[in-house]
Amino acid sequence: MAEREPNAIPCAPDESRSGTTEFMDLVAPDYAYMFGFLQADGHLSKGTGQKGRMTVELSARDVGILREFQRLTPYNSSITGRTRSTNFTASHTSAIWTLCALEARTRLNELGLPYGRKSRTITPPRVPFSQRDYLRGVIDADGSVGFTAKGFPFVSLTTASAAIGAYLCFYAGRITGVERSLKRNARDDVFNILYTTEAAQKLGTHLYYPDCLSLDRKRTAAESLHTWSRPADMRVAPDRRRWTPSEDRLLLALNNDAAAAKELGRTEKSCCVRLWRLRTGKTPLPADA
């Protein structure tokens, strides 16, 4: 692996951006975004004694967001650059933001950025925080925004954290009215959460509002989603009706597809499949069943 010596760009705090707001006050939109991004793409490492560092490495094209983090941070930090060969290209240039201050690392750790490997263990903050800014940070780091190969708008997130995945599904459900189930894929054992068409437009507009802190390229992509309109001949798929515990109990009690379909206002096929899943343990039985 070939690598050139990095260039360090030290920076002191920028009071014009941080103002009097406490460092990492997650009610502040910029800090909420920054923390979501760091949870997904940052790395806290410990050294001997009280030594350690927090680093974020991105493609050089995204160095602008690292400079914004630097300005928001009232501690000395540096941005370095390096060029190296990877499995995908012979020459990849990246930018690395490094923050060593113990006080800053302690604050980040207390808020929920673990030391070491963290992809499965991170969770949404347990303190008050700006929700859409936090989720935009997570999506900027580990998600995608744009158009599918067929030209449909989409917003997606890939995460190994069940807590983060569940929170996005809950929050986006309130914004879009679309429910998503949470299931790890078999290949990578991660969650791939996808919103398309009108749901993606609603979510993208909500998360990427004017003048918000974000990656320029993803903000531009989100702003372009509104240019899509559903073709006249494109069918609108109805929202899937989820089974409730009370419906499951009635289905089990009746133990008859036709009778349950009439009673519940569902199709016999859906009642048959649901009953099979309950009887075989594919779906957990409701309480008191």
mmCIF file of C-alpha atoms in Angstrom:
data_model
loop_
_atom_site.group_PDB
_atom_site.id
_atom_site.type_symbol
_atom_site.label_atom_id
_atom_site.label_comp_id
_atom_site.label_asym_id
_atom_site.label_seq_id
_atom_site.Cartn_x
_atom_site.Cartn_y
_atom_site.Cartn_z
ATOM 1 C CA MET A 1 0.000 0.000 0.000
ATOM 2 C CA ALA A 2 1.508 3.291 -1.111
ATOM 3 C CA GLU A 3 0.983 6.329 1.095
ATOM 4 C CA ARG A 4 2.225 9.897 1.153
ATOM 5 C CA GLU A 5 3.057 11.838 4.292
ATOM 6 C CA PRO A 6 -0.034 13.756 5.457
ATOM 7 C CA ASN A 7 -0.250 17.527 5.703
ATOM 8 C CA ALA A 8 -1.560 18.753 9.060
ATOM 9 C CA ILE A 9 -3.840 21.778 9.233
ATOM 10 C CA PRO A 10 -4.183 22.722 12.915
ATOM 11 C CA CYS A 11 -7.125 24.800 13.967
ATOM 12 C CA ALA A 12 -8.157 26.582 17.151
ATOM 13 C CA PRO A 13 -11.837 27.001 18.043
ATOM 14 C CA ASP A 14 -13.964 29.316 15.895
ATOM 15 C CA GLU A 15 -16.141 31.370 18.201
ATOM 16 C CA SER A 16 -18.233 32.660 15.298
ATOM 17 C CA ARG A 17 -19.702 29.169 14.843
ATOM 18 C CA SER A 18 -19.672 27.707 18.359
ATOM 19 C CA GLY A 19 -20.749 30.953 20.087
ATOM 20 C CA THR A 20 -21.678 30.413 23.707
ATOM 21 C CA THR A 21 -23.365 27.045 23.139
ATOM 22 C CA GLU A 22 -21.882 24.281 25.263
ATOM 23 C CA PHE A 23 -19.776 21.835 23.265
ATOM 24 C CA MET A 24 -21.970 18.967 22.078
ATOM 25 C CA ASP A 25 -25.234 20.401 23.381
ATOM 26 C CA LEU A 26 -27.356 18.111 21.207
ATOM 27 C CA VAL A 27 -30.362 20.411 21.304
ATOM 28 C CA ALA A 28 -28.329 22.655 18.977
ATOM 29 C CA PRO A 29 -28.940 21.461 15.373
ATOM 30 C CA ASP A 30 -25.279 21.595 14.291
ATOM 31 C CA TYR A 31 -24.068 19.582 17.274
ATOM 32 C CA ALA A 32 -26.885 17.049 16.890
ATOM 33 C CA TYR A 33 -25.888 16.549 13.249
ATOM 34 C CA MET A 34 -22.212 16.359 14.145
ATOM 35 C CA PHE A 35 -22.809 13.755 16.834
ATOM 36 C CA GLY A 36 -24.899 11.555 14.525
ATOM 37 C CA PHE A 37 -22.134 11.725 11.937
ATOM 38 C CA LEU A 38 -19.440 10.897 14.495
ATOM 39 C CA GLN A 39 -21.404 7.941 15.850
ATOM 40 C CA ALA A 40 -21.605 6.476 12.364
ATOM 41 C CA ASP A 41 -18.228 7.449 10.888
ATOM 42 C CA GLY A 42 -16.025 8.514 13.810
ATOM 43 C CA HIS A 43 -13.640 6.376 15.809
ATOM 44 C CA LEU A 44 -12.609 6.832 19.448
ATOM 45 C CA SER A 45 -9.388 5.085 20.443
ATOM 46 C CA LYS A 46 -7.571 4.913 23.778
ATOM 47 C CA GLY A 47 -3.861 5.239 24.337
ATOM 48 C CA THR A 48 -1.772 4.807 27.459
ATOM 49 C CA GLY A 49 -2.898 6.755 30.505
ATOM 50 C CA GLN A 50 -5.259 9.541 29.477
ATOM 51 C CA LYS A 51 -4.045 9.613 25.908
ATOM 52 C CA GLY A 52 -6.322 8.862 22.998
ATOM 53 C CA ARG A 53 -7.914 10.382 19.953
ATOM 54 C CA MET A 54 -11.114 10.754 17.986
ATOM 55 C CA THR A 55 -10.689 10.498 14.213
ATOM 56 C CA VAL A 56 -12.909 10.756 11.156
ATOM 57 C CA GLU A 57 -11.550 9.798 7.735
ATOM 58 C CA LEU A 58 -13.492 10.788 4.613
ATOM 59 C CA SER A 59 -12.852 11.139 0.925
ATOM 60 C CA ALA A 60 -11.043 14.389 0.214
ATOM 61 C CA ARG A 61 -14.126 15.641 -1.650
ATOM 62 C CA ASP A 62 -15.938 15.827 1.721
ATOM 63 C CA VAL A 63 -13.211 17.728 3.592
ATOM 64 C CA GLY A 64 -15.603 20.688 3.920
ATOM 65 C CA ILE A 65 -17.683 18.932 6.569
ATOM 66 C CA LEU A 66 -14.556 18.176 8.602
ATOM 67 C CA ARG A 67 -13.683 21.858 8.549
ATOM 68 C CA GLU A 68 -17.169 22.602 9.863
ATOM 69 C CA PHE A 69 -16.625 20.108 12.707
ATOM 70 C CA GLN A 70 -13.310 21.770 13.419
ATOM 71 C CA ARG A 71 -14.974 25.186 13.681
ATOM 72 C CA LEU A 72 -17.644 23.828 16.009
ATOM 73 C CA THR A 73 -15.075 22.316 18.361
ATOM 74 C CA PRO A 74 -13.589 24.571 21.092
ATOM 75 C CA TYR A 75 -10.422 22.460 21.305
ATOM 76 C CA ASN A 76 -7.338 22.274 19.122
ATOM 77 C CA SER A 77 -7.615 19.700 16.350
ATOM 78 C CA SER A 78 -6.084 19.042 12.952
ATOM 79 C CA ILE A 79 -7.059 17.911 9.477
ATOM 80 C CA THR A 80 -4.546 15.825 7.569
ATOM 81 C CA GLY A 81 -4.575 14.433 4.057
ATOM 82 C CA ARG A 82 -3.145 11.239 2.631
ATOM 83 C CA THR A 83 -3.093 9.414 -0.690
ATOM 84 C CA ARG A 84 -2.952 5.634 -0.816
ATOM 85 C CA SER A 85 -3.801 2.668 -2.995
ATOM 86 C CA THR A 86 -6.920 0.658 -2.144
ATOM 87 C CA ASN A 87 -8.760 -2.379 -3.483
ATOM 88 C CA PHE A 88 -10.850 -0.035 -5.633
ATOM 89 C CA THR A 89 -8.372 2.500 -6.949
ATOM 90 C CA ALA A 90 -4.622 2.960 -7.305
ATOM 91 C CA SER A 91 -4.753 6.466 -5.861
ATOM 92 C CA HIS A 92 -7.340 7.449 -3.248
ATOM 93 C CA THR A 93 -6.992 10.768 -1.420
ATOM 94 C CA SER A 94 -8.674 11.124 1.952
ATOM 95 C CA ALA A 95 -8.947 13.751 4.688
ATOM 96 C CA ILE A 96 -8.645 12.882 8.388
ATOM 97 C CA TRP A 97 -9.851 15.039 11.262
ATOM 98 C CA THR A 98 -8.117 14.282 14.581
ATOM 99 C CA LEU A 99 -9.193 15.514 18.012
ATOM 100 C CA CYS A 100 -7.127 14.504 21.051
ATOM 101 C CA ALA A 101 -8.446 16.650 23.931
ATOM 102 C CA LEU A 102 -9.451 14.420 26.855
ATOM 103 C CA GLU A 103 -12.326 16.699 27.861
ATOM 104 C CA ALA A 104 -13.821 16.510 24.368
ATOM 105 C CA ARG A 105 -13.386 12.737 24.131
ATOM 106 C CA THR A 106 -14.978 12.267 27.546
ATOM 107 C CA ARG A 107 -17.989 14.338 26.491
ATOM 108 C CA LEU A 108 -18.454 12.352 23.282
ATOM 109 C CA ASN A 109 -18.106 9.068 25.120
ATOM 110 C CA GLU A 110 -20.659 10.069 27.768
ATOM 111 C CA LEU A 111 -23.157 10.971 25.061
ATOM 112 C CA GLY A 112 -22.876 7.553 23.443
ATOM 113 C CA LEU A 113 -19.796 7.317 21.217
ATOM 114 C CA PRO A 114 -17.997 4.180 22.491
ATOM 115 C CA TYR A 115 -14.286 3.534 22.373
ATOM 116 C CA GLY A 116 -13.238 0.907 19.838
ATOM 117 C CA ARG A 117 -15.668 -1.091 17.690
ATOM 118 C CA LYS A 118 -19.134 0.401 17.871
ATOM 119 C CA SER A 119 -21.223 -0.416 14.798
ATOM 120 C CA ARG A 120 -23.699 -2.646 16.686
ATOM 121 C CA THR A 121 -23.716 -0.862 20.032
ATOM 122 C CA ILE A 122 -24.426 2.780 19.154
ATOM 123 C CA THR A 123 -27.860 4.093 20.108
ATOM 124 C CA PRO A 124 -29.700 7.417 19.755
ATOM 125 C CA PRO A 125 -28.743 9.881 22.506
ATOM 126 C CA ARG A 126 -30.389 9.503 25.905
ATOM 127 C CA VAL A 127 -30.409 13.263 26.421
ATOM 128 C CA PRO A 128 -32.636 15.824 24.656
ATOM 129 C CA PHE A 129 -31.475 16.255 21.066
ATOM 130 C CA SER A 130 -32.542 17.709 17.719
ATOM 131 C CA GLN A 131 -33.912 14.578 16.102
ATOM 132 C CA ARG A 132 -33.942 15.365 12.400
ATOM 133 C CA ASP A 133 -30.475 16.914 12.536
ATOM 134 C CA TYR A 134 -29.118 13.865 14.354
ATOM 135 C CA LEU A 135 -30.630 11.489 11.778
ATOM 136 C CA ARG A 136 -29.322 13.608 8.906
ATOM 137 C CA GLY A 137 -25.843 13.189 10.368
ATOM 138 C CA VAL A 138 -26.270 9.415 10.536
ATOM 139 C CA ILE A 139 -27.549 9.275 6.953
ATOM 140 C CA ASP A 140 -24.798 11.568 5.661
ATOM 141 C CA ALA A 141 -22.250 9.173 7.158
ATOM 142 C CA ASP A 142 -23.830 5.765 6.514
ATOM 143 C CA GLY A 143 -26.718 6.387 4.127
ATOM 144 C CA SER A 144 -27.474 7.404 0.566
ATOM 145 C CA VAL A 145 -29.739 9.944 -1.107
ATOM 146 C CA GLY A 146 -30.533 10.151 -4.809
ATOM 147 C CA PHE A 147 -32.247 8.264 -7.611
ATOM 148 C CA THR A 148 -32.394 4.531 -8.294
ATOM 149 C CA ALA A 149 -31.339 2.990 -11.600
ATOM 150 C CA LYS A 150 -35.000 3.219 -12.655
ATOM 151 C CA GLY A 151 -35.133 6.916 -11.820
ATOM 152 C CA PHE A 152 -37.062 6.727 -8.534
ATOM 153 C CA PRO A 153 -36.054 9.012 -5.644
ATOM 154 C CA PHE A 154 -34.711 7.223 -2.587
ATOM 155 C CA VAL A 155 -33.294 7.772 0.889
ATOM 156 C CA SER A 156 -31.565 4.819 2.540
ATOM 157 C CA LEU A 157 -29.503 3.856 5.560
ATOM 158 C CA THR A 158 -27.230 0.868 6.104
ATOM 159 C CA THR A 159 -26.476 0.213 9.767
ATOM 160 C CA ALA A 160 -25.466 -2.665 12.017
ATOM 161 C CA SER A 161 -27.162 -1.035 15.022
ATOM 162 C CA ALA A 162 -30.662 -2.289 15.759
ATOM 163 C CA ALA A 163 -31.312 0.766 17.940
ATOM 164 C CA ILE A 164 -30.387 3.227 15.180
ATOM 165 C CA GLY A 165 -32.371 1.276 12.588
ATOM 166 C CA ALA A 166 -35.442 1.099 14.797
ATOM 167 C CA TYR A 167 -35.249 4.804 15.570
ATOM 168 C CA LEU A 168 -35.084 5.754 11.889
ATOM 169 C CA CYS A 169 -38.085 3.517 11.127
ATOM 170 C CA PHE A 170 -40.054 5.103 13.971
ATOM 171 C CA TYR A 171 -39.136 8.683 13.099
ATOM 172 C CA ALA A 172 -39.493 8.336 9.324
ATOM 173 C CA GLY A 173 -42.833 6.598 9.835
ATOM 174 C CA ARG A 174 -44.179 9.741 11.498
ATOM 175 C CA ILE A 175 -42.903 11.934 8.659
ATOM 176 C CA THR A 176 -43.857 9.786 5.673
ATOM 177 C CA GLY A 177 -46.671 7.593 6.961
ATOM 178 C CA VAL A 178 -44.745 4.567 5.645
ATOM 179 C CA GLU A 179 -43.834 1.699 7.950
ATOM 180 C CA ARG A 180 -40.679 -0.331 7.581
ATOM 181 C CA SER A 181 -39.841 -3.617 9.254
ATOM 182 C CA LEU A 182 -36.361 -4.172 10.652
ATOM 183 C CA LYS A 183 -34.538 -7.282 9.456
ATOM 184 C CA ARG A 184 -30.821 -7.964 9.003
ATOM 185 C CA ASN A 185 -29.813 -9.095 5.531
ATOM 186 C CA ALA A 186 -28.340 -12.565 5.229
ATOM 187 C CA ARG A 187 -25.144 -11.531 3.440
ATOM 188 C CA ASP A 188 -23.773 -8.756 5.671
ATOM 189 C CA ASP A 189 -25.908 -9.126 8.818
ATOM 190 C CA VAL A 190 -26.808 -5.420 8.676
ATOM 191 C CA PHE A 191 -30.044 -3.501 8.251
ATOM 192 C CA ASN A 192 -30.792 -1.917 4.868
ATOM 193 C CA ILE A 193 -33.627 0.581 5.343
ATOM 194 C CA LEU A 194 -35.016 2.112 2.160
ATOM 195 C CA TYR A 195 -37.611 4.793 1.380
ATOM 196 C CA THR A 196 -38.569 5.471 -2.225
ATOM 197 C CA THR A 197 -40.845 7.635 -4.381
ATOM 198 C CA GLU A 198 -43.084 10.064 -2.424
ATOM 199 C CA ALA A 199 -41.854 8.782 0.947
ATOM 200 C CA ALA A 200 -38.262 9.575 -0.050
ATOM 201 C CA GLN A 201 -39.314 13.039 -1.193
ATOM 202 C CA LYS A 202 -41.022 13.766 2.129
ATOM 203 C CA LEU A 203 -38.144 12.422 4.203
ATOM 204 C CA GLY A 204 -35.468 14.140 2.125
ATOM 205 C CA THR A 205 -37.232 17.510 2.306
ATOM 206 C CA HIS A 206 -37.706 17.165 6.051
ATOM 207 C CA LEU A 207 -34.128 16.163 6.858
ATOM 208 C CA TYR A 208 -32.312 18.424 4.391
ATOM 209 C CA TYR A 209 -33.908 21.785 5.052
ATOM 210 C CA PRO A 210 -32.422 25.085 3.737
ATOM 211 C CA ASP A 211 -29.027 26.080 5.178
ATOM 212 C CA CYS A 212 -28.718 22.933 7.306
ATOM 213 C CA LEU A 213 -25.267 21.549 8.101
ATOM 214 C CA SER A 214 -24.710 18.575 5.798
ATOM 215 C CA LEU A 215 -22.507 17.096 3.099
ATOM 216 C CA ASP A 216 -22.899 19.362 0.076
ATOM 217 C CA ARG A 217 -23.359 16.492 -2.363
ATOM 218 C CA LYS A 218 -26.097 14.827 -0.317
ATOM 219 C CA ARG A 219 -27.915 18.090 0.302
ATOM 220 C CA THR A 220 -27.865 18.734 -3.451
ATOM 221 C CA ALA A 221 -29.154 15.230 -4.103
ATOM 222 C CA ALA A 222 -31.942 15.674 -1.540
ATOM 223 C CA GLU A 223 -32.961 18.981 -3.105
ATOM 224 C CA SER A 224 -33.234 17.286 -6.501
ATOM 225 C CA LEU A 225 -35.706 14.643 -5.282
ATOM 226 C CA HIS A 226 -38.654 17.005 -5.691
ATOM 227 C CA THR A 227 -38.125 17.061 -9.470
ATOM 228 C CA TRP A 228 -39.640 13.566 -9.737
ATOM 229 C CA SER A 229 -43.363 13.073 -10.232
ATOM 230 C CA ARG A 230 -45.188 9.779 -10.380
ATOM 231 C CA PRO A 231 -46.020 8.685 -13.964
ATOM 232 C CA ALA A 232 -49.744 8.598 -14.673
ATOM 233 C CA ASP A 233 -49.651 4.858 -15.320
ATOM 234 C CA MET A 234 -47.616 4.002 -12.194
ATOM 235 C CA ARG A 235 -49.782 2.268 -9.606
ATOM 236 C CA VAL A 236 -49.657 3.444 -5.993
ATOM 237 C CA ALA A 237 -49.062 0.404 -3.800
ATOM 238 C CA PRO A 238 -51.369 0.397 -0.755
ATOM 239 C CA ASP A 239 -49.761 0.578 2.678
ATOM 240 C CA ARG A 240 -49.378 -2.860 4.223
ATOM 241 C CA ARG A 241 -51.726 -3.413 7.139
ATOM 242 C CA ARG A 242 -49.825 -4.765 10.112
ATOM 243 C CA TRP A 243 -51.185 -7.452 12.409
ATOM 244 C CA THR A 244 -51.993 -6.439 15.973
ATOM 245 C CA PRO A 245 -51.785 -8.702 19.060
ATOM 246 C CA SER A 246 -55.582 -8.636 19.408
ATOM 247 C CA GLU A 247 -55.983 -9.779 15.778
ATOM 248 C CA ASP A 248 -53.478 -12.572 16.352
ATOM 249 C CA ARG A 249 -55.389 -13.751 19.423
ATOM 250 C CA LEU A 250 -58.692 -13.785 17.533
ATOM 251 C CA LEU A 251 -57.109 -15.617 14.591
ATOM 252 C CA LEU A 252 -55.741 -18.288 16.918
ATOM 253 C CA ALA A 253 -59.050 -18.612 18.743
ATOM 254 C CA LEU A 254 -61.083 -19.030 15.544
ATOM 255 C CA ASN A 255 -58.466 -21.279 13.889
ATOM 256 C CA ASN A 256 -60.372 -20.881 10.613
ATOM 257 C CA ASP A 257 -59.161 -18.842 7.625
ATOM 258 C CA ALA A 258 -62.589 -17.999 6.221
ATOM 259 C CA ALA A 259 -64.145 -17.094 9.569
ATOM 260 C CA ALA A 260 -61.152 -14.979 10.579
ATOM 261 C CA ALA A 261 -61.109 -13.179 7.224
ATOM 262 C CA LYS A 262 -64.763 -12.208 7.624
ATOM 263 C CA GLU A 263 -64.315 -11.122 11.230
ATOM 264 C CA LEU A 264 -61.098 -9.149 10.660
ATOM 265 C CA GLY A 265 -61.809 -7.701 7.230
ATOM 266 C CA ARG A 266 -58.763 -9.436 5.725
ATOM 267 C CA THR A 267 -58.269 -11.891 2.878
ATOM 268 C CA GLU A 268 -58.396 -15.609 3.539
ATOM 269 C CA LYS A 269 -54.885 -15.932 2.111
ATOM 270 C CA SER A 270 -53.433 -13.406 4.570
ATOM 271 C CA CYS A 271 -55.186 -15.152 7.468
ATOM 272 C CA CYS A 272 -53.902 -18.536 6.310
ATOM 273 C CA VAL A 273 -50.291 -17.303 6.053
ATOM 274 C CA ARG A 274 -50.454 -15.498 9.399
ATOM 275 C CA LEU A 275 -51.926 -18.520 11.162
ATOM 276 C CA TRP A 276 -49.198 -20.746 9.722
ATOM 277 C CA ARG A 277 -46.503 -18.339 10.891
ATOM 278 C CA LEU A 278 -47.968 -18.236 14.402
ATOM 279 C CA ARG A 279 -48.342 -22.014 14.628
ATOM 280 C CA THR A 280 -44.822 -22.727 13.369
ATOM 281 C CA GLY A 281 -43.097 -20.115 15.525
ATOM 282 C CA LYS A 282 -42.059 -17.950 12.579
ATOM 283 C CA THR A 283 -43.911 -15.119 14.335
ATOM 284 C CA PRO A 284 -43.967 -14.823 18.167
ATOM 285 C CA LEU A 285 -47.289 -15.612 19.788
ATOM 286 C CA PRO A 286 -49.120 -12.643 21.328
ATOM 287 C CA ALA A 287 -49.223 -12.357 25.107
ATOM 288 C CA ASP A 288 -51.880 -14.512 26.797
ATOM 289 C CA ALA A 289 -52.327 -16.605 23.647
#
